[in-house]
Every structure is written in structure tokens, then in C-alpha cells.
mmCIF file of C-alpha atoms in Angstrom:
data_model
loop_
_atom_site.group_PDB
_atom_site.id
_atom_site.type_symbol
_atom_site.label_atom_id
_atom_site.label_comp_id
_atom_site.label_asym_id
_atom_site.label_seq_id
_atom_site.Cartn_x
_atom_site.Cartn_y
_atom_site.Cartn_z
ATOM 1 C CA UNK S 288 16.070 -21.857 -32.579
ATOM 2 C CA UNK S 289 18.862 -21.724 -29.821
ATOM 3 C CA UNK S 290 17.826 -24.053 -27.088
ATOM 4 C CA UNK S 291 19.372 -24.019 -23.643
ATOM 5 C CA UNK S 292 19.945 -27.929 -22.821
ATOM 6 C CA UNK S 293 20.734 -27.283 -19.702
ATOM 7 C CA UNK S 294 18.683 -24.957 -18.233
ATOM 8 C CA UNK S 295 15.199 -27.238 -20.204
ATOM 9 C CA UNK S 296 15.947 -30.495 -21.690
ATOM 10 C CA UNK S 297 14.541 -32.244 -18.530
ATOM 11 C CA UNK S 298 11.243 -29.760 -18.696
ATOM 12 C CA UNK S 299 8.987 -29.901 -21.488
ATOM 13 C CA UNK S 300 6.513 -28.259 -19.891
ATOM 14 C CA UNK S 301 7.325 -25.473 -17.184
ATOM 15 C CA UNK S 302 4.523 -24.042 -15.287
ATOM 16 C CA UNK S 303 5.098 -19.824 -14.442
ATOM 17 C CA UNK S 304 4.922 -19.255 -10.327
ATOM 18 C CA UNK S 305 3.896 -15.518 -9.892
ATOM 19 C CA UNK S 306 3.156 -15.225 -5.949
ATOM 20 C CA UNK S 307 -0.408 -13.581 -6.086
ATOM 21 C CA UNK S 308 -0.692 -9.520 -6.190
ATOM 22 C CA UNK S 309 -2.862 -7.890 -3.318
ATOM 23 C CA UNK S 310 -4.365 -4.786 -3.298
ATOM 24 C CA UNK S 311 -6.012 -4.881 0.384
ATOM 25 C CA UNK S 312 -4.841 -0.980 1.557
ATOM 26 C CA UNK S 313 -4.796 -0.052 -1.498
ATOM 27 C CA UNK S 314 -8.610 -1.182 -2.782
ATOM 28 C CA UNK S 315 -9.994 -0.697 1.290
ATOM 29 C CA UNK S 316 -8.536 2.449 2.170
ATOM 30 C CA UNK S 317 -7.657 4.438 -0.657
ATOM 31 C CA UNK S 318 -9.871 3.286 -3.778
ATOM 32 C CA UNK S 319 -10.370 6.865 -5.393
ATOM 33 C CA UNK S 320 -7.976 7.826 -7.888
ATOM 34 C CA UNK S 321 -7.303 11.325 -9.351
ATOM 35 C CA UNK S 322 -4.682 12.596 -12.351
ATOM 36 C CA UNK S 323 -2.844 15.522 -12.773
ATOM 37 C CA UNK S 324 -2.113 17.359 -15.798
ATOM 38 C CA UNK S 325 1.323 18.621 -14.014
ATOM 39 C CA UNK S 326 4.330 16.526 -12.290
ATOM 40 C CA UNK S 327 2.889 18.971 -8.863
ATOM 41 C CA UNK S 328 0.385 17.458 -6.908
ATOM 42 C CA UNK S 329 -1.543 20.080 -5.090
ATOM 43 C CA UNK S 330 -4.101 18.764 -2.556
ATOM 44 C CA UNK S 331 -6.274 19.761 0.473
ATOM 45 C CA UNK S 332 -6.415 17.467 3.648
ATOM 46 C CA UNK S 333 -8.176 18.528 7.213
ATOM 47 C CA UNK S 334 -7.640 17.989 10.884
ATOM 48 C CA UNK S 335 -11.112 17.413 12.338
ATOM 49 C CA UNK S 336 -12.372 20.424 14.803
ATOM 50 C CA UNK S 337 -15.829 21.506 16.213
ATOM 51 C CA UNK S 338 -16.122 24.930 16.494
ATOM 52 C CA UNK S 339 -19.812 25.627 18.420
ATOM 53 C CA UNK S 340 -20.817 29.029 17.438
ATOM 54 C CA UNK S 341 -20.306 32.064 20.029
ATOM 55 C CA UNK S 342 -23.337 34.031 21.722
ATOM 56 C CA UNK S 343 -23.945 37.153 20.663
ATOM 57 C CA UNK S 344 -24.571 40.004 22.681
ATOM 58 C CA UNK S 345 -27.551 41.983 22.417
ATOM 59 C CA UNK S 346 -27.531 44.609 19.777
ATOM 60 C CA UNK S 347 -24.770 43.086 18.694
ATOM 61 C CA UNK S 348 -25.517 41.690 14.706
ATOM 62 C CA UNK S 349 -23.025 38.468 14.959
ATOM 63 C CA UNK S 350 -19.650 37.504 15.072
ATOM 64 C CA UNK S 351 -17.282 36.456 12.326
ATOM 65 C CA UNK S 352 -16.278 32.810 12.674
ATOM 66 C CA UNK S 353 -13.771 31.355 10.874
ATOM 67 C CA UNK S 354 -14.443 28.486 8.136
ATOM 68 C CA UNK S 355 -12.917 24.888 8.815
ATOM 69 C CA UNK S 356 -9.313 24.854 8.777
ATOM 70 C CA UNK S 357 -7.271 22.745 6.055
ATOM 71 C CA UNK S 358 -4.311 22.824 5.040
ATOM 72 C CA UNK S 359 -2.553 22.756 1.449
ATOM 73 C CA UNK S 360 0.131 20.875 0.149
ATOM 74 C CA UNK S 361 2.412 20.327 -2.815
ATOM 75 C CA UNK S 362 4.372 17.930 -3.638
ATOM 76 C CA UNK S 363 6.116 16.682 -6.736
ATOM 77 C CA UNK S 364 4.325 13.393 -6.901
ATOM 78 C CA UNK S 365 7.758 10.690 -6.796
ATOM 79 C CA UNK S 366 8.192 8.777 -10.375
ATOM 80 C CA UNK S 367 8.288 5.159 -10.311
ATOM 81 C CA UNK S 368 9.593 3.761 -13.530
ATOM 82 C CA UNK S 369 10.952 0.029 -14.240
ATOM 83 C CA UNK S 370 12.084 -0.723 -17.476
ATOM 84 C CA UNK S 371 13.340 -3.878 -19.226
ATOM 85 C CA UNK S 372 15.504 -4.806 -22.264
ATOM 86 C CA UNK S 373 14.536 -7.243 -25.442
ATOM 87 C CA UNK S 374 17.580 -8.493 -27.416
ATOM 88 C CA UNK S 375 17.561 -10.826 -30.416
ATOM 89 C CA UNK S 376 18.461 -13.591 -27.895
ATOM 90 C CA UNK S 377 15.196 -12.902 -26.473
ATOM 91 C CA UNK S 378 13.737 -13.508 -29.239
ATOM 92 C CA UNK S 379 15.485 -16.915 -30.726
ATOM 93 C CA UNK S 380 15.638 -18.284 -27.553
ATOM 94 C CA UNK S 381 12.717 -20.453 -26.112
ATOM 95 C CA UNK S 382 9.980 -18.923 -23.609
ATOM 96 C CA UNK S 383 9.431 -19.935 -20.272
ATOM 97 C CA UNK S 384 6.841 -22.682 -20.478
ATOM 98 C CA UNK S 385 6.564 -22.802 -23.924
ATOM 99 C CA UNK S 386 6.727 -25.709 -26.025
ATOM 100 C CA UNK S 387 10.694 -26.947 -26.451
ATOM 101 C CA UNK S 388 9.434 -27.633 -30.150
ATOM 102 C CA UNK S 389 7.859 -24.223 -30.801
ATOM 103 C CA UNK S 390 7.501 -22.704 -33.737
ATOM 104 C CA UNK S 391 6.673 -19.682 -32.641
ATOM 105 C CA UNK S 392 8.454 -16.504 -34.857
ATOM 106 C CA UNK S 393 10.674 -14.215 -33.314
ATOM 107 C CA UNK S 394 7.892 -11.458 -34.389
ATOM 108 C CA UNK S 395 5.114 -13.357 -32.479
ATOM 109 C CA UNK S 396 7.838 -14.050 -29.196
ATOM 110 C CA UNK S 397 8.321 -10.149 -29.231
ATOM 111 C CA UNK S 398 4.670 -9.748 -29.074
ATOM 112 C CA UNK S 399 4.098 -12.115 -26.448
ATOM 113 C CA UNK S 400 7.287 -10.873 -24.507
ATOM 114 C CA UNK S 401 6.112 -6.870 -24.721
ATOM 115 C CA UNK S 402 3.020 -8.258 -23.188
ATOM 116 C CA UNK S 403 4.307 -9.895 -20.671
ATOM 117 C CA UNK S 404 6.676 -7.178 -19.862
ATOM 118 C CA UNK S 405 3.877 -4.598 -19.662
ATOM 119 C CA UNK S 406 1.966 -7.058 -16.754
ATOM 120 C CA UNK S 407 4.843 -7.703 -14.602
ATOM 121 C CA UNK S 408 6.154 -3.798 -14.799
ATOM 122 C CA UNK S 409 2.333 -2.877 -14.090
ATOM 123 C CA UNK S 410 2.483 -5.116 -11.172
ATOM 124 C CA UNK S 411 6.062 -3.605 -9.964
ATOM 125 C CA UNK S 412 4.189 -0.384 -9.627
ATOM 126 C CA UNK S 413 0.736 -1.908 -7.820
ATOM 127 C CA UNK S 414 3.156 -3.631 -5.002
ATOM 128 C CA UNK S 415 5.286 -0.008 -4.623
ATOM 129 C CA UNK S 416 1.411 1.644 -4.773
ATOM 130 C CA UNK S 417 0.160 -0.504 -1.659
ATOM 131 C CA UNK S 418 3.434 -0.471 -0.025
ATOM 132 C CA UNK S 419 2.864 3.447 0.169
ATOM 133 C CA UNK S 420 -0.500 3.039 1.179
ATOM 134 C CA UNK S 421 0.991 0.464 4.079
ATOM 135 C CA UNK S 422 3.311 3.067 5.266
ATOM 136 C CA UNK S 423 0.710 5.934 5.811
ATOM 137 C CA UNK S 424 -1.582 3.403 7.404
ATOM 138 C CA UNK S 425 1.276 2.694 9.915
ATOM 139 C CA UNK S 426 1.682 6.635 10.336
ATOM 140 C CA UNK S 427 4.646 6.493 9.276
ATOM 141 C CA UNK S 428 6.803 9.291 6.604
ATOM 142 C CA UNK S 429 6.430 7.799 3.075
ATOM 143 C CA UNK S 430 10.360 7.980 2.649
ATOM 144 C CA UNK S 431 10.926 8.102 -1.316
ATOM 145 C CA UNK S 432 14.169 6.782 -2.389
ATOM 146 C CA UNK S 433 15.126 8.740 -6.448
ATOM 147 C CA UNK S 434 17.961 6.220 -7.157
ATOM 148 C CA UNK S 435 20.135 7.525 -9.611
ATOM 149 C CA UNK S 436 22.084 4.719 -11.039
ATOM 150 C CA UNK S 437 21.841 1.036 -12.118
ATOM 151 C CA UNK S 438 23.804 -0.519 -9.339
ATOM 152 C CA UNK S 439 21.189 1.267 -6.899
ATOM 153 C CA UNK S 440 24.283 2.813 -4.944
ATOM 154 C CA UNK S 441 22.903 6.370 -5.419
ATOM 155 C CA UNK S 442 20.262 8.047 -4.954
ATOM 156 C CA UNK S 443 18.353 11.421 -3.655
ATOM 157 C CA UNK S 444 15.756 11.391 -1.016
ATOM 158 C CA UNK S 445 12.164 12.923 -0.305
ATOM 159 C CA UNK S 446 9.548 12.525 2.842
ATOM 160 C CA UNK S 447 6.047 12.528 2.554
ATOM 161 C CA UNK S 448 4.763 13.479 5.823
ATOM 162 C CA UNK S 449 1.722 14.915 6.797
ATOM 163 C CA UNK S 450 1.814 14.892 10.387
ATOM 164 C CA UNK S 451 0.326 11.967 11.892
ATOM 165 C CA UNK S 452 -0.122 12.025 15.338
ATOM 166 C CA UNK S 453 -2.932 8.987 16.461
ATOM 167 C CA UNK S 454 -0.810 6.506 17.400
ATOM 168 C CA UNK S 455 0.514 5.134 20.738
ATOM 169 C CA UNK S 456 3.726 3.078 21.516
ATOM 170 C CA UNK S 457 2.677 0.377 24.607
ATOM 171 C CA UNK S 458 6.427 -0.818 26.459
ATOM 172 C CA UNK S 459 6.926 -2.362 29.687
ATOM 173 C CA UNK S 460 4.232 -3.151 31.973
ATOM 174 C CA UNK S 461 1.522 -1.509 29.281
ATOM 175 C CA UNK S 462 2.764 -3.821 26.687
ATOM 176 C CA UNK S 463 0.405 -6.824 25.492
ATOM 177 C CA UNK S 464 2.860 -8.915 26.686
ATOM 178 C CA UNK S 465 3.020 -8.474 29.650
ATOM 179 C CA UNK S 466 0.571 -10.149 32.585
ATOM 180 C CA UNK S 467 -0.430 -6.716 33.702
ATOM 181 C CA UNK S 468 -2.240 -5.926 30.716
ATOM 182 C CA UNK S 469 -4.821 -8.694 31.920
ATOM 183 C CA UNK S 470 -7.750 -7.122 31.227
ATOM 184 C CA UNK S 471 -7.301 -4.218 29.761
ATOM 185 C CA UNK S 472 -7.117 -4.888 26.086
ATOM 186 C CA UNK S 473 -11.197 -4.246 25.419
ATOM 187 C CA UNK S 474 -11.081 -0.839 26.837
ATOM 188 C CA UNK S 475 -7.739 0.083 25.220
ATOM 189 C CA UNK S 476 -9.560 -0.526 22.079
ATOM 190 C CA UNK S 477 -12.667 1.587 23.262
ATOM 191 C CA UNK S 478 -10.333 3.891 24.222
ATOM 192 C CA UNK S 479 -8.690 4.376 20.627
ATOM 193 C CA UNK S 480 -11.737 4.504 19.134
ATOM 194 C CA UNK S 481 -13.019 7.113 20.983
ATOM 195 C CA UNK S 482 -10.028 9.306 20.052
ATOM 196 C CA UNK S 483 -10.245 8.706 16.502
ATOM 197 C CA UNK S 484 -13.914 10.113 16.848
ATOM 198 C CA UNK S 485 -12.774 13.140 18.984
ATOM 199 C CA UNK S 486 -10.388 14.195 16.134
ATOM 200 C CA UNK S 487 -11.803 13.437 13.220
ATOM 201 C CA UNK S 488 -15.756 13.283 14.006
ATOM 202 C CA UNK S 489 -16.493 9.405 11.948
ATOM 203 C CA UNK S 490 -15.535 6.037 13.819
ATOM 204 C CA UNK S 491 -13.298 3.271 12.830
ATOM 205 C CA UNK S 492 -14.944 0.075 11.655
ATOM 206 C CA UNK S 493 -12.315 -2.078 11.461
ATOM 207 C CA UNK S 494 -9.713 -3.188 13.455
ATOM 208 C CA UNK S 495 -6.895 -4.743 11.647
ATOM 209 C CA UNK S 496 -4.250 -7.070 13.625
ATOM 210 C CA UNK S 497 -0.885 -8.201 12.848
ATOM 211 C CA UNK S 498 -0.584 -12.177 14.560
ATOM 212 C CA UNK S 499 1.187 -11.411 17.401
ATOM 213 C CA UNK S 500 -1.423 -8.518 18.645
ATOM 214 C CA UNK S 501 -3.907 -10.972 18.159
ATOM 215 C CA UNK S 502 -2.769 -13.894 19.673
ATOM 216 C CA UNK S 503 -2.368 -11.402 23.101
ATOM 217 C CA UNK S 504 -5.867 -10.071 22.590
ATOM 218 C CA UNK S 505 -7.889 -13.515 21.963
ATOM 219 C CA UNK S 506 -5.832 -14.963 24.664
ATOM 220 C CA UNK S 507 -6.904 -12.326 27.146
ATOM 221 C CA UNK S 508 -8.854 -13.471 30.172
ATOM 222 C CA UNK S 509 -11.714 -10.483 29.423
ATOM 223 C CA UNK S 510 -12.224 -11.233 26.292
ATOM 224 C CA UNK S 511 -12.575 -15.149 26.708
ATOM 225 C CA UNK S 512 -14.837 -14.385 29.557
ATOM 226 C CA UNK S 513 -16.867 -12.270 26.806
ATOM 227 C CA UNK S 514 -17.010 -15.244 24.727
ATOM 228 C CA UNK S 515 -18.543 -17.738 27.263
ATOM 229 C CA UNK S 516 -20.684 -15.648 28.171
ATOM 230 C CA UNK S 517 -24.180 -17.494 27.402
ATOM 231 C CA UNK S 518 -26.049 -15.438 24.501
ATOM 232 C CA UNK S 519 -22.337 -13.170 24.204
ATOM 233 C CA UNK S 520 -22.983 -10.084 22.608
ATOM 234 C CA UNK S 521 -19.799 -7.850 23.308
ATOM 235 C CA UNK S 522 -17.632 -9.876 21.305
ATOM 236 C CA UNK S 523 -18.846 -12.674 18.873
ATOM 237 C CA UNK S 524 -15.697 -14.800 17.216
ATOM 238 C CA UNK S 525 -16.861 -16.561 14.044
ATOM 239 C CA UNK S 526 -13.305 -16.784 11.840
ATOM 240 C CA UNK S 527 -13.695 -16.762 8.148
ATOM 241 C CA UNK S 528 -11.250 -16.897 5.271
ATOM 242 C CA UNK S 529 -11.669 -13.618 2.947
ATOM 243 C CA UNK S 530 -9.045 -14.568 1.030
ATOM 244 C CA UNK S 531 -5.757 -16.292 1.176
ATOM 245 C CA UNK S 532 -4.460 -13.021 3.169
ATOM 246 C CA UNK S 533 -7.130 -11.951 5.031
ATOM 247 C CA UNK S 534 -8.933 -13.845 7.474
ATOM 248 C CA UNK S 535 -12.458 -12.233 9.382
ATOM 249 C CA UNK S 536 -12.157 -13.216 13.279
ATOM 250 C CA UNK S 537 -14.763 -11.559 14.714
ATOM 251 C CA UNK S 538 -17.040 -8.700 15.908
ATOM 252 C CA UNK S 539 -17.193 -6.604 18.470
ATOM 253 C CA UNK S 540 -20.672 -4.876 18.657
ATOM 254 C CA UNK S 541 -20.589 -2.347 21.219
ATOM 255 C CA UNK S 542 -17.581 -1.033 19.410
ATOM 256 C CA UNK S 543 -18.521 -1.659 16.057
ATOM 257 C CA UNK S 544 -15.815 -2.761 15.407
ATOM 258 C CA UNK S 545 -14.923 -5.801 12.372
ATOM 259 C CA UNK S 546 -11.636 -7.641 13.518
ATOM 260 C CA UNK S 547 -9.046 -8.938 10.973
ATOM 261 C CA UNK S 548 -5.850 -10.546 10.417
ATOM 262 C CA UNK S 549 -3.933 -9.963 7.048
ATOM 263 C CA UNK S 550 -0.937 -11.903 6.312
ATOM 264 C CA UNK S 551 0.926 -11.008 3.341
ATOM 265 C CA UNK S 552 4.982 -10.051 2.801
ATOM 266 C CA UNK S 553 7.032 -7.991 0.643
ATOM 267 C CA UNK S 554 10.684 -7.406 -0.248
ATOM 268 C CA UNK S 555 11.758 -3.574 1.051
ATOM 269 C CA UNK S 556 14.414 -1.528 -0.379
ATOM 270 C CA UNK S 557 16.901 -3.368 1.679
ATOM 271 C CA UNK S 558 15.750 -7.072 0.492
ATOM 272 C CA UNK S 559 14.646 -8.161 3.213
ATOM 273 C CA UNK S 560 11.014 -9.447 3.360
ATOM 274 C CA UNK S 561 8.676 -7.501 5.619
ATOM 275 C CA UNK S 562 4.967 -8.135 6.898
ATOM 276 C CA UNK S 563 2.549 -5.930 5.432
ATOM 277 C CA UNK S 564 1.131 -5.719 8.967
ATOM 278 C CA UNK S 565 3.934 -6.305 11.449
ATOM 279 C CA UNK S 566 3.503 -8.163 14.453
ATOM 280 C CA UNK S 567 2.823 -6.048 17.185
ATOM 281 C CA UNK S 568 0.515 -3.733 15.834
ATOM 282 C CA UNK S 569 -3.167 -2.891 15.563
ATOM 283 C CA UNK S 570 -4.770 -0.732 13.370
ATOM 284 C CA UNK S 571 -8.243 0.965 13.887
ATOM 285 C CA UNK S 572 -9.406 2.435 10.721
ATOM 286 C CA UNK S 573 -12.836 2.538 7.845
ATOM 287 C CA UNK S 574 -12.897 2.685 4.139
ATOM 288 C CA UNK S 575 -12.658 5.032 2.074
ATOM 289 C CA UNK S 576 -9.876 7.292 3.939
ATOM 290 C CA UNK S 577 -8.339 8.597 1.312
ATOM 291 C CA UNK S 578 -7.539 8.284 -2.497
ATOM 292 C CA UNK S 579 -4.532 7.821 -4.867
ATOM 293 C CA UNK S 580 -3.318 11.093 -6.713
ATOM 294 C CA UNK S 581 -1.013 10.548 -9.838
ATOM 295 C CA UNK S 582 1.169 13.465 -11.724
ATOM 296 C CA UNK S 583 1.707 13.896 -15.203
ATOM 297 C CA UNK S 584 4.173 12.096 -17.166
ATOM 298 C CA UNK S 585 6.711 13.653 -19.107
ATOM 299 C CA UNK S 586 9.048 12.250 -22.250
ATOM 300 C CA UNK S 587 10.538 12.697 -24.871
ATOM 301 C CA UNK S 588 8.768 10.732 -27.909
ATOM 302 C CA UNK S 589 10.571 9.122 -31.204
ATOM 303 C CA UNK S 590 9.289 12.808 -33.315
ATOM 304 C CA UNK S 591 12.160 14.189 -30.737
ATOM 305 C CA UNK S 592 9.981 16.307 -29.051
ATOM 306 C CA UNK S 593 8.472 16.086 -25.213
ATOM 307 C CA UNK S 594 5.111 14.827 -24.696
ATOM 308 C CA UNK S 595 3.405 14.915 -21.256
ATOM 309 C CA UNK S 596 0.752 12.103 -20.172
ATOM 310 C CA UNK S 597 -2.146 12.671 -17.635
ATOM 311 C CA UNK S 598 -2.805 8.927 -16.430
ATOM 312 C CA UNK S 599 -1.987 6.329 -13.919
ATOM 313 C CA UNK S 600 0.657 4.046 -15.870
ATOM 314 C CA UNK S 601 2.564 5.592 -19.031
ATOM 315 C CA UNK S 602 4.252 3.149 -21.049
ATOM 316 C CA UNK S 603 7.004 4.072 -23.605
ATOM 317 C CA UNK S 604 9.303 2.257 -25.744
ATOM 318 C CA UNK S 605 12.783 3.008 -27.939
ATOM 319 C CA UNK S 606 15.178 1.165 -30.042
ATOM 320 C CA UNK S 607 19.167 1.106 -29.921
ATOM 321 C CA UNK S 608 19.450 -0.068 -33.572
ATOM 322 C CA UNK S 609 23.279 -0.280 -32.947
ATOM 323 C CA UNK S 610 22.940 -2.626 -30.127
ATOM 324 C CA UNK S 611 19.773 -4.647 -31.619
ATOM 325 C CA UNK S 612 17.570 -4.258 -28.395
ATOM 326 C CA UNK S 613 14.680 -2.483 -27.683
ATOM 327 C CA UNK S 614 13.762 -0.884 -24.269
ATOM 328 C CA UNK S 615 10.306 -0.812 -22.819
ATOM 329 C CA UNK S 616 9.177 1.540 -20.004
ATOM 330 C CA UNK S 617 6.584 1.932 -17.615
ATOM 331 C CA UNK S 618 6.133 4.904 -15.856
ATOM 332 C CA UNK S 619 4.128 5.891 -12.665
ATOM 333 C CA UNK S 620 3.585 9.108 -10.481
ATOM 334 C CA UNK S 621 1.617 8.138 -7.289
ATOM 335 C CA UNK S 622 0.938 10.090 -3.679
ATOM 336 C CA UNK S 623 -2.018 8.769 -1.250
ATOM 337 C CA UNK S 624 -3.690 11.730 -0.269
ATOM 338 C CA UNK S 625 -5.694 11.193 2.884
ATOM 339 C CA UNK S 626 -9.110 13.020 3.513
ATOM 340 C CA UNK S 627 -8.873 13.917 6.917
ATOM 341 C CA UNK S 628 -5.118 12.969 8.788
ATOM 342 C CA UNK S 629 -6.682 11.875 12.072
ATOM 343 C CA UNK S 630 -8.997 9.501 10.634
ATOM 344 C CA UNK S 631 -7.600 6.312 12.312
ATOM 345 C CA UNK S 632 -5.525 5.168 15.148
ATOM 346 C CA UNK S 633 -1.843 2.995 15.287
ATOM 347 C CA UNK S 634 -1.273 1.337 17.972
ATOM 348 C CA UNK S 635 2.086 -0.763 18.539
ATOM 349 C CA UNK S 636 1.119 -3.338 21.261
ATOM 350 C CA UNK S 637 4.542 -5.238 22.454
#
């Protein structure tokens, strides 16, 4: 067995760090999932109206009303598809936290490796998955990035936009930040609730805070007054740990509203790391808006012919006999498909 001295001799033991993998948009707002038998997504999604129904003259048998306006779209649902290499010094080489006196087999390290492999590529995809689900959340374009090359230098572009409009920007003397928002935080958040039921018909039951928004809005002199209130019933603060991200602080009742903080980070296309919730934003919003839709996979197999996959992950693997590796790939076609477009509210604070 080739053993690196100097990378282990002073660790017999090493103990594997994986930072934990959330799912909180993801599993809250868009649980359902859906496969295609085609690379084309084609889906329906609503803006909320209410027609009433017209009077009718008399003598007049009715009138011909229109059904509930939707609209369709397409799109070509964007691949996401890591891969890795296994070479013979993968294989004669020891493992990450395994024993410096192994015996293991280069047969059972390839085993353990391909499995391995498979569960951090699976993750890749869940972390790109909620990361799509965080950007139409934020009402933002889902802006896909097809790179073309290795060195990640080229690449073709797609948006995945469909239209959102419920969301506010607050500068200047509207901003949280500023003194003259004393006050007026409560009814800004009645406010956006309301307009989430005018155009889409359900109310938000949630109300999700990045730490900056929520430092202004505890802090403000209304709601503080709420909470000494004796027997307070318009807002009721009783913080709670979900889980290591997500932290319950409170309710407000005559809103029905759930309040929440949720601090987690990623690495974006850039490398930079990024909140999954920035700062200055709050997000009204319930469960269950929308669901995950996943095209077809296409390949070509080791028979030599092409093979297409209806499923969420498709794995594949080849071997370059000539070059003594093996290559093992995961491949994923996701799109969030909301139900109905205005069914919450953004709001950028400060």
C-alpha cells in the first residue's frame, strides 16, 4: 500500500467534517416532486383573479364567462451533472479516516469510494436544488449558468422567470433603518399580507427573516409595547431552536403569522459565500407553494446506444481502459414550478 507520510503519519485516526445539508425551501415550500419522460418541462401556473359573475338581463339565457386564466410554459428543464474520476492511485492509496494499517483490497476501496462518490455528488445536486428554490423565493430569475468547459471559463446562459411581481424595495426614510419607520413595521407586515391574499386568494403563514430585518423589527418601539402588554396577544415571543438553522421567535396572532430566522450559507457561482436569507429581507410565504419538476435523462450506455431515464438523479459510469480510471456521473434535471406566482410577498427592508 502507498502511504502518504506526510499528509498522515501524525493521524491515525481522521474524523470526515461534512458541514450539514439543509433542505428548509426545498422540504417547506416545494415538497412535491414530478418526472418527465422528455428533457421539456411543460407546466401550468396561475395568477389569482375573482371574476363575480355578470347579471343577466331578462330574457336574456346567460352570458359566456371565461374559465380561470393560466398560463403555459416550457422549458428545457437545465442539467446538473458532477462527475468524478477513480484512478489506481485511488485505489492503493489509503482512505480518509481509515485505518493507516488497513487491509482493505483495492476491490473493496473502489466499492467504498463509488459509494461515497454517489452521496457527495447526490448532495452537490440537493444544495444547487434548494439554491433554486432560494432564488424563486427571493423573486428573483433562476439564472442557469450551461458551462461548457473544465476550467469553468465558458459557458451558455438561460433565465427562468415567471414574472414575479409581490415584492417591495424600502430605501431612505421607509427603510427599517431608519428612525422614521418607528412604528410602522406591524402594519407593513399586515399590509403585505393582505396583498398576498388579494392576488392569490390563501394567506401567508409564515414570515421568514434574515438577522438584520429582525433585529429592526424586535427592536421596534410598537412591537415591544405589544410585548409588555399584560396578557399580550398581538404578538407573543417565545424563541425556540428548530434546528441548528432555524430558530422559531414568535407569533403574531392577529396576522397569523409564525416568525422565523434561518441562518445557513452557501458558496455561489462566484465563490463567495452567501446567506440563504440575506440580511435585509423578509419573506411572507405558506407551505406547499409549489413542487420540483425533473426532465428526462438522456445517454449513451456501454451497448453504444442512447438510453433515456425518467427520475430525479441518474447515475452513470464508463471506463478509459487506456488511462486506468473510471468515471462516475450523476445527473439531474430540476425546475421549481410554483402553483400560483403571487402566492407570497418579498420584501427588502434596509
Amino acid at each position: 500500500m502507498n502511504l502518504d507520510l506526510y499528509k498522515t503519519i501524525t493521524m491515525l485516526q481522521a474524523v470526515r467534517k461534512m458541514l450539514p445539508l439543509r433542505k428548509f425551501f426545498t422540504s417547506t415550500f416545494f415538497p412535491g416532486v414530478e418526472t418527465f419522460v422528455t428533457e421539456d418541462v411543460l407546466f401550468d401556473y396561475k395568477k389569482g383573479k375573482r371574476p363575480m359573475a355578470p347579471f343577466v338581463a331578462p330574457r336574456v339565457g346567460g352570458i359566456t364567462v371565461a374559465r380561470d386564466g393560466h398560463k403555459a410554459k416550457k422549458y428545457t428543464a437545465p442539467k446538473i451533472a458532477p462527475q468524478r474520476i477513480l484512478t489506481i492511485d485511488d485505489l492503493v492509496t489509503r482512505g480518509m479516516g481509515e485505518n493507516v494499517y488497513s487491509q482493505q483490497t483495492p476491490a473493496q476501496r473502489q466499492a467504498q469510494l463509488l459509494g461515497t462518490d454517489l452521496s457527495e455528488m447526490d448532495d452537490m445536486i440537493a444544495r444547487r436544488i434548494e439554491w433554486m428554490a432560494r432564488e424563486l423565493l427571493l423573486g428573483k430569475p433562476i439564472l442557469v449558468k450551461g458551462f461548457i468547459d473544465r476550467l469553468d471559463q465558458d459557458y451558455v446562459e438561460d433565465v427562468i422567470d415567471f414574472g414575479f411581481t409581490n415584492k417591495i424595495k424600502l430605501v431612505g426614510d421607509a427603510s427599517w433603518k431608519s428612525p422614521n419607520s418607528a412604528g410602522k413595521k406591524f402594519a407593513q407586515l399586515k399590509q403585505w399580507r393582505l396583498e398576498v391574499i388579494k392576488s392569490s386568494g390563501s394567506a401567508p403563514t409564515m414570515a421568514i427573516f434574515g438577522q438584520s430585518a429582525w433585529g429592526d423589527f424586535y427592536s421596534d418601539p410598537e412591537v415591544q409595547k405589544m410585548l409588555n402588554q399584560q396578557n399580550a396577544t398581538l404578538a407573543l415571543m417565545n424563541p425556540s431552536v428548530v434546528d441548528e438553522a432555524l430558530t422559531y421567535c414568535g407569533k403574531l396572532p392577529g396576522l397569523g403569522l409564525e416568525l422565523y430566522t434561518y441562518d445557513d450559507w452557501f458558496i455561489d457561482d462566484d465563490n463567495v459565500e452567501q446567506p440563504y436569507i440575506p440580511d435585509n429581507v423578509v419573506i411572507l410565504a405558506r407551505p406547499s407553494l409549489g413542487r420540483f419538476a425533473f426532465g428526462a435523462v438522456t445517454q449513451l450506455e456501454a451497448d453504444g446506444q442512447f438510453h433515456t431515464y425518467q427520475g430525479t438523479r441518474v447515475p452513470k459510469q464508463w471506463a478509459d481502459q487506456n488511462a486506468d480510471a473510471r468515471m462516475i456521473r450523476l445527473t439531474s434535471r430540476p425546475i421549481p414550478i410554483p402553483s400560483d406566482v403571487d402566492g407570497w410577498f418579498v420584501a427588502e427592508v434596509s
